[in-house]
PDB file of C-alpha atoms in Angstrom:
ATOM      1  CA  MET A  18       0.039   0.174  -0.132  1.00  0.00           C
ATOM      2  CA  LEU A  19       2.719   2.585   0.709  1.00  0.00           C
ATOM      3  CA  LYS A  20       4.559   1.859  -2.546  1.00  0.00           C
ATOM      4  CA  ALA A  21       2.145   4.155  -4.380  1.00  0.00           C
ATOM      5  CA  LEU A  22       2.529   6.880  -2.109  1.00  0.00           C
ATOM      6  CA  PRO A  23       5.027   9.717  -3.577  1.00  0.00           C
ATOM      7  CA  THR A  24       8.676   9.630  -2.493  1.00  0.00           C
ATOM      8  CA  THR A  25       7.939  13.009  -0.817  1.00  0.00           C
ATOM      9  CA  LEU A  26       4.927  14.775   0.699  1.00  0.00           C
ATOM     10  CA  ALA A  27       4.567  18.324   1.578  1.00  0.00           C
ATOM     11  CA  THR A  28       5.322  18.899   5.240  1.00  0.00           C
ATOM     12  CA  GLU A  29       4.263  21.448   7.442  1.00  0.00           C
ATOM     13  CA  ILE A  30       4.035  22.566  11.204  1.00  0.00           C
ATOM     14  CA  VAL A  31       0.263  20.900  11.838  1.00  0.00           C
ATOM     15  CA  HIS A  32      -1.502  20.788  15.251  1.00  0.00           C
ATOM     16  CA  GLY A  33      -1.093  17.267  15.293  1.00  0.00           C
ATOM     17  CA  ASP A  34      -4.019  16.354  17.928  1.00  0.00           C
ATOM     18  CA  LEU A  35      -6.888  18.454  15.665  1.00  0.00           C
ATOM     19  CA  SER A  36     -10.175  17.192  16.719  1.00  0.00           C
ATOM     20  CA  SER A  37     -13.780  18.800  17.810  1.00  0.00           C
ATOM     21  CA  LEU A  38     -12.514  18.979  21.347  1.00  0.00           C
ATOM     22  CA  ASN A  39      -9.682  21.188  20.328  1.00  0.00           C
ATOM     23  CA  VAL A  40     -11.774  23.819  18.324  1.00  0.00           C
ATOM     24  CA  MET A  41     -13.542  26.636  19.736  1.00  0.00           C
ATOM     25  CA  LEU A  42     -16.326  28.205  17.665  1.00  0.00           C
ATOM     26  CA  LYS A  43     -18.000  31.470  17.753  1.00  0.00           C
ATOM     27  CA  GLY A  44     -21.277  31.088  16.134  1.00  0.00           C
ATOM     28  CA  GLU A  45     -20.499  29.427  13.122  1.00  0.00           C
ATOM     29  CA  LYS A  46     -16.624  30.501  12.994  1.00  0.00           C
ATOM     30  CA  VAL A  47     -13.447  29.065  14.283  1.00  0.00           C
ATOM     31  CA  ALA A  48     -12.421  31.276  16.966  1.00  0.00           C
ATOM     32  CA  ALA A  49      -9.660  29.004  18.360  1.00  0.00           C
ATOM     33  CA  VAL A  50      -7.421  26.034  17.919  1.00  0.00           C
ATOM     34  CA  ILE A  51      -5.951  24.871  21.043  1.00  0.00           C
ATOM     35  CA  GLY A  52      -4.229  21.673  22.488  1.00  0.00           C
ATOM     36  CA  PHE A  53      -1.559  21.016  24.893  1.00  0.00           C
ATOM     37  CA  ARG A  54       0.684  18.796  22.784  1.00  0.00           C
ATOM     38  CA  PRO A  55       3.288  20.863  20.762  1.00  0.00           C
ATOM     39  CA  PRO A  56       2.664  21.228  16.977  1.00  0.00           C
ATOM     40  CA  ALA A  57       4.518  18.907  14.932  1.00  0.00           C
ATOM     41  CA  HIS A  58       6.131  18.810  11.402  1.00  0.00           C
ATOM     42  CA  ARG A  59       4.169  16.279   9.660  1.00  0.00           C
ATOM     43  CA  SER A  60       2.070  16.156   6.368  1.00  0.00           C
ATOM     44  CA  PRO A  61      -0.981  17.864   6.246  1.00  0.00           C
ATOM     45  CA  MET A  62      -2.527  14.854   4.530  1.00  0.00           C
ATOM     46  CA  TRP A  63      -1.683  12.897   7.495  1.00  0.00           C
ATOM     47  CA  GLU A  64      -3.835  15.447   9.576  1.00  0.00           C
ATOM     48  CA  LEU A  65      -6.579  15.640   7.333  1.00  0.00           C
ATOM     49  CA  GLY A  66      -6.915  12.378   6.755  1.00  0.00           C
ATOM     50  CA  ARG A  67      -6.897  11.619  10.404  1.00  0.00           C
ATOM     51  CA  ILE A  68      -9.599  14.155  10.521  1.00  0.00           C
ATOM     52  CA  VAL A  69     -11.775  13.490   7.843  1.00  0.00           C
ATOM     53  CA  LEU A  70     -11.741   9.863   7.899  1.00  0.00           C
ATOM     54  CA  ASP A  71     -12.192   9.259  11.613  1.00  0.00           C
ATOM     55  CA  PRO A  72     -13.748   5.551  12.291  1.00  0.00           C
ATOM     56  CA  ARG A  73     -16.877   7.199  12.962  1.00  0.00           C
ATOM     57  CA  THR A  74     -17.197   8.719  10.164  1.00  0.00           C
ATOM     58  CA  VAL A  75     -16.019   5.817   7.852  1.00  0.00           C
ATOM     59  CA  LEU A  76     -18.436   3.487   9.646  1.00  0.00           C
ATOM     60  CA  THR A  77     -21.472   5.199   9.713  1.00  0.00           C
ATOM     61  CA  ALA A  78     -21.323   7.401   6.453  1.00  0.00           C
ATOM     62  CA  PRO A  79     -21.761   5.208   3.467  1.00  0.00           C
ATOM     63  CA  ASP A  80     -20.784   8.087   1.205  1.00  0.00           C
ATOM     64  CA  TRP A  81     -17.576   9.066   2.696  1.00  0.00           C
ATOM     65  CA  PRO A  82     -15.730   9.233  -0.026  1.00  0.00           C
ATOM     66  CA  THR A  83     -17.544  12.176  -1.021  1.00  0.00           C
ATOM     67  CA  GLY A  84     -17.170  13.769   2.094  1.00  0.00           C
ATOM     68  CA  LEU A  85     -13.759  13.213   1.925  1.00  0.00           C
ATOM     69  CA  ALA A  86     -13.553  14.938  -1.463  1.00  0.00           C
ATOM     70  CA  THR A  87     -15.619  17.647   0.126  1.00  0.00           C
ATOM     71  CA  ALA A  88     -13.147  18.553   2.651  1.00  0.00           C
ATOM     72  CA  VAL A  89      -9.870  18.091   0.120  1.00  0.00           C
ATOM     73  CA  ALA A  90     -11.680  20.551  -2.053  1.00  0.00           C
ATOM     74  CA  ALA A  91     -12.005  22.954   0.727  1.00  0.00           C
ATOM     75  CA  TYR A  92      -8.239  22.335   1.601  1.00  0.00           C
ATOM     76  CA  ARG A  93      -6.988  23.180  -1.570  1.00  0.00           C
ATOM     77  CA  GLU A  94      -9.365  26.028  -1.885  1.00  0.00           C
ATOM     78  CA  ALA A  95      -7.712  27.435   1.197  1.00  0.00           C
ATOM     79  CA  ASN A  96      -3.897  25.724   0.171  1.00  0.00           C
ATOM     80  CA  PRO A  97      -3.993  26.099  -3.873  1.00  0.00           C
ATOM     81  CA  ALA A  98       0.123  25.545  -3.709  1.00  0.00           C
ATOM     82  CA  MET A  99      -0.610  22.057  -2.288  1.00  0.00           C
ATOM     83  CA  PRO A 100       0.495  19.704  -5.181  1.00  0.00           C
ATOM     84  CA  VAL A 101      -2.324  17.588  -6.103  1.00  0.00           C
ATOM     85  CA  LYS A 102      -0.138  14.324  -6.151  1.00  0.00           C
ATOM     86  CA  ASP A 103      -0.035  14.996  -2.271  1.00  0.00           C
ATOM     87  CA  LEU A 104      -3.910  15.788  -2.330  1.00  0.00           C
ATOM     88  CA  LEU A 105      -4.435  12.390  -3.799  1.00  0.00           C
ATOM     89  CA  THR A 106      -2.456  10.390  -1.375  1.00  0.00           C
ATOM     90  CA  VAL A 107      -5.054  11.439   2.040  1.00  0.00           C
ATOM     91  CA  PRO A 108      -6.876   8.129   1.982  1.00  0.00           C
ATOM     92  CA  ARG A 109      -3.752   6.283   1.604  1.00  0.00           C
ATOM     93  CA  VAL A 110      -1.766   8.099   4.413  1.00  0.00           C
ATOM     94  CA  ALA A 111      -4.947   8.180   6.639  1.00  0.00           C
ATOM     95  CA  ALA A 112      -4.961   3.873   6.244  1.00  0.00           C
ATOM     96  CA  GLY A 113      -1.196   3.717   6.743  1.00  0.00           C
ATOM     97  CA  TYR A 114      -1.567   5.657   9.863  1.00  0.00           C
ATOM     98  CA  ARG A 115      -4.656   3.704  11.110  1.00  0.00           C
ATOM     99  CA  ALA A 116      -2.654   0.351  10.455  1.00  0.00           C
ATOM    100  CA  CYS A 117       0.429   1.779  12.003  1.00  0.00           C
ATOM    101  CA  SER A 118      -1.174   3.289  15.474  1.00  0.00           C
ATOM    102  CA  VAL A 119      -1.468   1.533  18.526  1.00  0.00           C
ATOM    103  CA  TYR A 120      -3.750   3.794  20.621  1.00  0.00           C
ATOM    104  CA  PRO A 121      -5.866   3.290  22.062  1.00  0.00           C
ATOM    105  CA  LEU A 122      -4.489  -0.315  22.650  1.00  0.00           C
ATOM    106  CA  SER A 123      -1.336   1.426  24.305  1.00  0.00           C
ATOM    107  CA  GLU A 124      -3.819   2.370  27.349  1.00  0.00           C
ATOM    108  CA  PRO A 125      -4.077  -1.324  28.777  1.00  0.00           C
ATOM    109  CA  LEU A 126      -0.466  -1.180  29.155  1.00  0.00           C
ATOM    110  CA  ASP A 127       0.100   2.945  30.029  1.00  0.00           C
ATOM    111  CA  ASP A 128      -2.988   2.862  32.328  1.00  0.00           C
ATOM    112  CA  PRO A 129      -5.193  -0.043  32.981  1.00  0.00           C
ATOM    113  CA  PRO A 130      -7.854   1.743  34.968  1.00  0.00           C
ATOM    114  CA  ALA A 131      -8.287   4.409  31.836  1.00  0.00           C
ATOM    115  CA  VAL A 132      -9.627   1.518  29.906  1.00  0.00           C
ATOM    116  CA  THR A 133     -13.518   1.926  29.715  1.00  0.00           C
ATOM    117  CA  PRO A 134     -16.232   0.193  27.378  1.00  0.00           C
ATOM    118  CA  GLN A 135     -16.094   3.443  25.536  1.00  0.00           C
ATOM    119  CA  LEU A 136     -12.697   3.111  24.732  1.00  0.00           C
ATOM    120  CA  GLU A 137     -12.674  -0.262  23.809  1.00  0.00           C
ATOM    121  CA  ALA A 138     -15.734   0.382  21.737  1.00  0.00           C
ATOM    122  CA  TYR A 139     -13.302   3.171  19.880  1.00  0.00           C
ATOM    123  CA  GLY A 140     -10.578   0.903  19.819  1.00  0.00           C
ATOM    124  CA  ARG A 141     -12.868  -1.611  17.755  1.00  0.00           C
ATOM    125  CA  ALA A 142     -14.112   0.801  15.639  1.00  0.00           C
ATOM    126  CA  ARG A 143     -10.852   1.859  14.624  1.00  0.00           C
ATOM    127  CA  HIS A 144      -9.852  -1.678  13.565  1.00  0.00           C
ATOM    128  CA  GLU A 145     -13.133  -2.335  11.830  1.00  0.00           C
ATOM    129  CA  ALA A 146     -12.681   1.362   9.924  1.00  0.00           C
ATOM    130  CA  LEU A 147      -9.031   0.378   9.062  1.00  0.00           C
ATOM    131  CA  GLY A 148     -10.884  -2.624   7.073  1.00  0.00           C
ATOM    132  CA  VAL A 149     -13.539  -0.600   5.369  1.00  0.00           C
ATOM    133  CA  LEU A 150     -11.001   1.990   4.228  1.00  0.00           C
ATOM    134  CA  CYS A 151      -8.694  -0.357   2.925  1.00  0.00           C
ATOM    135  CA  ALA A 152     -11.720  -2.119   1.080  1.00  0.00           C
ATOM    136  CA  ARG A 153     -12.897   1.426  -0.389  1.00  0.00           C
ATOM    137  CA  LEU A 154      -9.280   2.713  -0.973  1.00  0.00           C
ATOM    138  CA  ASP A 155      -9.455   2.478  -4.746  1.00  0.00           C
ATOM    139  CA  GLU A 156     -12.713   4.142  -4.801  1.00  0.00           C
ATOM    140  CA  ALA A 157     -11.841   6.878  -2.566  1.00  0.00           C
ATOM    141  CA  GLU A 158      -8.581   7.863  -4.548  1.00  0.00           C
ATOM    142  CA  GLU A 159     -10.816   7.732  -8.076  1.00  0.00           C
ATOM    143  CA  VAL A 160     -13.172  10.358  -6.366  1.00  0.00           C
ATOM    144  CA  LEU A 161     -10.195  12.724  -5.327  1.00  0.00           C
ATOM    145  CA  ARG A 162      -8.763  12.125  -8.935  1.00  0.00           C
ATOM    146  CA  ASP A 163     -12.083  13.000 -10.569  1.00  0.00           C
ATOM    147  CA  LEU A 164     -12.045  15.904  -8.289  1.00  0.00           C
ATOM    148  CA  LEU A 165      -8.145  17.116  -8.812  1.00  0.00           C
ATOM    149  CA  ARG A 166      -8.527  16.922 -12.832  1.00  0.00           C
TER     150      ARG A 166
END
């Protein structure tokens, strides 16, 4: 799966923990992005895929490739210099990240009392979402290719 990625991807400073819990709104506009982890030098394709292809979205929204295309289109509009070849990698980078990430499997080792039924369910959802993401990877990339022509 990783062999299909370009040999280089754009990198920039990204939040690294962007989620709805770290976004403060004022009305319908973003007022602030907060977090306690320091930003890191990573590919924005990683953060975009991690946010847009959240396991709950992949498992509950059958049209998630269309939602992915909508998000990538908005990102491209805000970042027109981002190479198309990089934007096409979002679902593949997200799948690779999900396959390699040990969260929340590390929690029982680090803090056994922190394991709740909700955390266990989230871990199972991450695993199931990886299967769905991999099974529909070609479709998601095709939707992006059509969008980015």
